[in-house]
Amino acid sequence: MLVIKCFREVEPTEDQIKLFEGSAIAPKFLRSEDGQDWYECQSKFSDDKIKIMFDNAGIVRSVVDKPVPGRGNTLAVSMFFPINMSVAEIEGTLPDGFSINGGWVFDGENVVKRIETKEELIAEAEHTKSRLMENANTQIAPLQDAFDLGIATEQEAKNLTSWKKYRVLLNRVDIINPPNIDWPERPA
């Protein structure tokens, strides 16, 4: 297994400047925390193993898990440009359900499901509560208008009461202990 950590953008060496002198291309250069040049170290990676790119928290941000036709039908590490990232090649296959949505981490040897922190779960619950409250407000507004104007049907008046009750219960939801949150049932 090969892992090269923490590539940062660096100024090119004199040799690198000469190499691209007169070129319309002005490439960027990266160096790992142990001093490896990105372009030079790519040859250390195998052509037939899965490559992952991960951030400083270990969260997998990109993957090459299928052969790249334009790169010799290999699992080409050159598909990455790992600025402020690390790169690893892994044995075998990726776990079922894997995606690069931020829910997976590289633990130094394997790609595993990321366990969200309590703070992340609370933030997610806050977002859910806010979204549900916004939806309730959207449902209540025209029903309240009809009621205020004295033109609400019997069903609209019942719906208004149901939505207002839901909104009150939703407002009382304590999001401090996710994921065990008892969300109120949305009116039909």
Short mmCIF file of C-alpha atoms in Angstrom, two decimals:
data_model
loop_
_atom_site.label_atom_id
_atom_site.label_comp_id
_atom_site.label_asym_id
_atom_site.label_seq_id
_atom_site.Cartn_x
_atom_site.Cartn_y
_atom_site.Cartn_z
CA MET A 1 0.00 0.00 0.00
CA LEU A 2 1.28 3.43 -0.92
CA VAL A 3 0.21 6.59 0.92
CA ILE A 4 1.71 10.00 0.21
CA LYS A 5 0.44 12.73 2.47
CA CYS A 6 -0.36 16.39 2.38
CA PHE A 7 0.55 17.85 -1.00
CA ARG A 8 1.02 21.62 -0.95
CA GLU A 9 1.56 24.04 -3.79
CA VAL A 10 5.21 25.11 -4.08
CA GLU A 11 7.28 27.41 -6.25
CA PRO A 12 8.86 25.56 -9.18
CA THR A 13 12.55 24.73 -9.14
CA GLU A 14 14.87 26.28 -11.72
CA ASP A 15 14.84 22.99 -13.66
CA GLN A 16 11.03 22.97 -13.69
CA ILE A 17 10.96 26.59 -14.87
CA LYS A 18 13.39 25.75 -17.71
CA LEU A 19 11.33 22.70 -18.67
CA PHE A 20 8.26 24.86 -19.33
CA GLU A 21 10.07 27.97 -20.60
CA GLY A 22 8.34 29.35 -23.68
CA SER A 23 5.34 27.08 -23.14
CA ALA A 24 1.81 28.41 -23.11
CA ILE A 25 1.27 26.14 -20.12
CA ALA A 26 2.13 27.41 -16.66
CA PRO A 27 1.77 24.29 -14.51
CA LYS A 28 1.46 24.29 -10.76
CA PHE A 29 3.79 22.18 -8.68
CA LEU A 30 2.98 20.23 -5.56
CA ARG A 31 5.20 18.68 -2.93
CA SER A 32 4.18 16.21 -0.21
CA GLU A 33 4.96 16.65 3.47
CA ASP A 34 7.95 14.33 3.03
CA GLY A 35 9.26 16.34 0.06
CA GLN A 36 8.04 14.27 -2.92
CA ASP A 37 7.19 16.10 -6.15
CA TRP A 38 3.67 15.23 -7.34
CA TYR A 39 4.61 14.66 -10.96
CA GLU A 40 7.65 12.54 -10.09
CA CYS A 41 6.02 10.37 -7.42
CA GLN A 42 3.12 9.32 -9.68
CA SER A 43 5.34 6.59 -11.14
CA LYS A 44 5.42 4.91 -7.71
CA PHE A 45 1.71 4.11 -7.91
CA SER A 46 0.53 0.83 -9.42
CA ASP A 47 -1.55 0.93 -12.61
CA ASP A 48 -4.02 -1.67 -11.36
CA LYS A 49 -4.94 -0.58 -7.82
CA ILE A 50 -7.69 1.77 -6.71
CA LYS A 51 -6.51 5.29 -5.86
CA ILE A 52 -8.16 7.61 -3.37
CA MET A 53 -7.59 11.26 -2.57
CA PHE A 54 -8.41 12.37 0.97
CA ASP A 55 -8.28 15.54 3.05
CA ASN A 56 -6.49 16.20 6.34
CA ALA A 57 -9.43 14.71 8.27
CA GLY A 58 -9.14 11.50 6.23
CA ILE A 59 -12.40 12.16 4.37
CA VAL A 60 -12.27 10.63 0.89
CA ARG A 61 -12.85 13.40 -1.65
CA SER A 62 -12.11 11.62 -4.94
CA VAL A 63 -11.44 8.14 -6.28
CA VAL A 64 -10.10 6.41 -9.37
CA ASP A 65 -11.68 2.97 -9.32
CA LYS A 66 -12.21 2.36 -13.04
CA PRO A 67 -9.68 2.27 -15.87
CA VAL A 68 -9.25 5.60 -17.60
CA PRO A 69 -9.37 5.13 -21.41
CA GLY A 70 -7.33 8.25 -22.17
CA ARG A 71 -4.64 7.14 -19.75
CA GLY A 72 -3.88 3.67 -21.12
CA ASN A 73 -6.90 2.00 -19.51
CA THR A 74 -5.15 2.10 -16.15
CA LEU A 75 -6.33 3.25 -12.74
CA ALA A 76 -4.41 6.46 -13.33
CA VAL A 77 -3.36 8.45 -10.28
CA SER A 78 -2.69 11.32 -12.70
CA MET A 79 -6.44 11.98 -12.68
CA PHE A 80 -5.89 13.73 -9.34
CA PHE A 81 -4.40 17.12 -8.60
CA PRO A 82 -4.14 16.75 -4.83
CA ILE A 83 -3.58 20.31 -3.68
CA ASN A 84 -3.96 20.27 0.14
CA MET A 85 -4.82 16.57 -0.11
CA SER A 86 -3.19 13.17 0.34
CA VAL A 87 -3.23 10.20 -2.04
CA ALA A 88 -3.28 6.46 -1.36
CA GLU A 89 -3.70 3.29 -3.34
CA ILE A 90 -5.68 0.55 -1.69
CA GLU A 91 -5.86 -3.21 -1.99
CA GLY A 92 -9.06 -4.91 -3.13
CA THR A 93 -12.34 -3.12 -3.66
CA LEU A 94 -14.22 -0.24 -2.11
CA PRO A 95 -16.96 -0.99 0.46
CA ASP A 96 -20.56 -1.43 -0.69
CA GLY A 97 -22.35 1.90 -0.79
CA PHE A 98 -19.14 3.90 -1.12
CA SER A 99 -19.42 7.39 -2.60
CA ILE A 100 -17.42 10.61 -2.41
CA ASN A 101 -20.20 12.46 -0.59
CA GLY A 102 -18.10 12.97 2.55
CA GLY A 103 -19.41 9.90 4.36
CA TRP A 104 -16.26 7.79 4.01
CA VAL A 105 -12.77 8.08 5.48
CA PHE A 106 -9.38 6.53 4.92
CA ASP A 107 -8.15 5.18 8.26
CA GLY A 108 -4.59 4.64 7.09
CA GLU A 109 -5.29 1.20 5.66
CA ASN A 110 -8.93 0.96 4.60
CA VAL A 111 -11.84 3.07 3.44
CA VAL A 112 -14.49 2.94 6.18
CA LYS A 113 -17.84 4.59 6.88
CA ARG A 114 -17.33 7.92 8.63
CA ILE A 115 -18.93 8.33 12.04
CA GLU A 116 -20.42 11.80 12.29
CA THR A 117 -19.54 13.86 15.35
CA LYS A 118 -22.25 14.99 17.75
CA GLU A 119 -21.75 18.55 16.50
CA GLU A 120 -22.33 17.42 12.90
CA LEU A 121 -25.46 15.51 13.91
CA ILE A 122 -26.78 18.55 15.79
CA ALA A 123 -26.09 20.80 12.78
CA GLU A 124 -27.89 18.30 10.54
CA ALA A 125 -30.85 18.22 12.95
CA GLU A 126 -30.93 22.04 13.04
CA HIS A 127 -31.03 22.09 9.26
CA THR A 128 -33.83 19.49 9.19
CA LYS A 129 -35.84 21.40 11.80
CA SER A 130 -35.41 24.65 9.90
CA ARG A 131 -36.47 23.03 6.62
CA LEU A 132 -39.54 21.43 8.25
CA MET A 133 -40.47 24.72 9.92
CA GLU A 134 -40.18 26.55 6.60
CA ASN A 135 -42.45 23.97 4.97
CA ALA A 136 -45.00 24.30 7.80
CA ASN A 137 -44.99 28.10 7.43
CA THR A 138 -45.58 27.72 3.69
CA GLN A 139 -48.55 25.42 4.33
CA ILE A 140 -50.03 27.66 7.03
CA ALA A 141 -49.83 31.01 5.19
CA PRO A 142 -52.66 30.54 2.62
CA LEU A 143 -54.82 28.67 5.14
CA GLN A 144 -54.40 31.54 7.62
CA ASP A 145 -55.26 34.06 4.88
CA ALA A 146 -58.48 32.22 4.07
CA PHE A 147 -59.36 32.03 7.77
CA ASP A 148 -58.59 35.73 8.39
CA LEU A 149 -60.73 36.74 5.41
CA GLY A 150 -63.60 34.60 6.65
CA ILE A 151 -63.59 32.46 3.50
CA ALA A 152 -61.96 29.29 4.83
CA THR A 153 -63.77 26.07 4.14
CA GLU A 154 -64.36 23.62 6.98
CA GLN A 155 -61.50 21.47 5.65
CA GLU A 156 -59.16 24.47 5.39
CA ALA A 157 -59.93 25.41 9.01
CA LYS A 158 -59.14 21.83 10.12
CA ASN A 159 -55.93 21.84 8.08
CA LEU A 160 -54.93 25.19 9.59
CA THR A 161 -55.35 23.80 13.11
CA SER A 162 -53.40 20.64 12.21
CA TRP A 163 -50.52 22.59 10.68
CA LYS A 164 -50.36 25.05 13.57
CA LYS A 165 -50.28 22.19 16.08
CA TYR A 166 -47.53 20.53 14.04
CA ARG A 167 -45.54 23.78 13.96
CA VAL A 168 -45.80 24.19 17.75
CA LEU A 169 -44.69 20.58 18.31
CA LEU A 170 -41.87 21.03 15.81
CA ASN A 171 -40.73 24.18 17.61
CA ARG A 172 -40.52 22.17 20.86
CA VAL A 173 -38.25 19.50 19.36
CA ASP A 174 -34.98 19.24 21.29
CA ILE A 175 -32.17 18.64 18.82
CA ILE A 176 -29.41 18.33 21.42
CA ASN A 177 -29.41 14.50 21.44
CA PRO A 178 -29.27 13.33 17.84
CA PRO A 179 -29.88 10.94 16.25
CA ASN A 180 -32.59 10.01 18.80
CA ILE A 181 -34.92 12.86 17.93
CA ASP A 182 -38.67 12.37 18.14
CA TRP A 183 -39.94 14.40 15.18
CA PRO A 184 -43.69 15.18 15.15
CA GLU A 185 -45.78 13.57 12.43
CA ARG A 186 -46.42 15.86 9.48
CA PRO A 187 -50.12 16.57 8.80
CA ALA A 188 -51.64 14.70 5.87
#
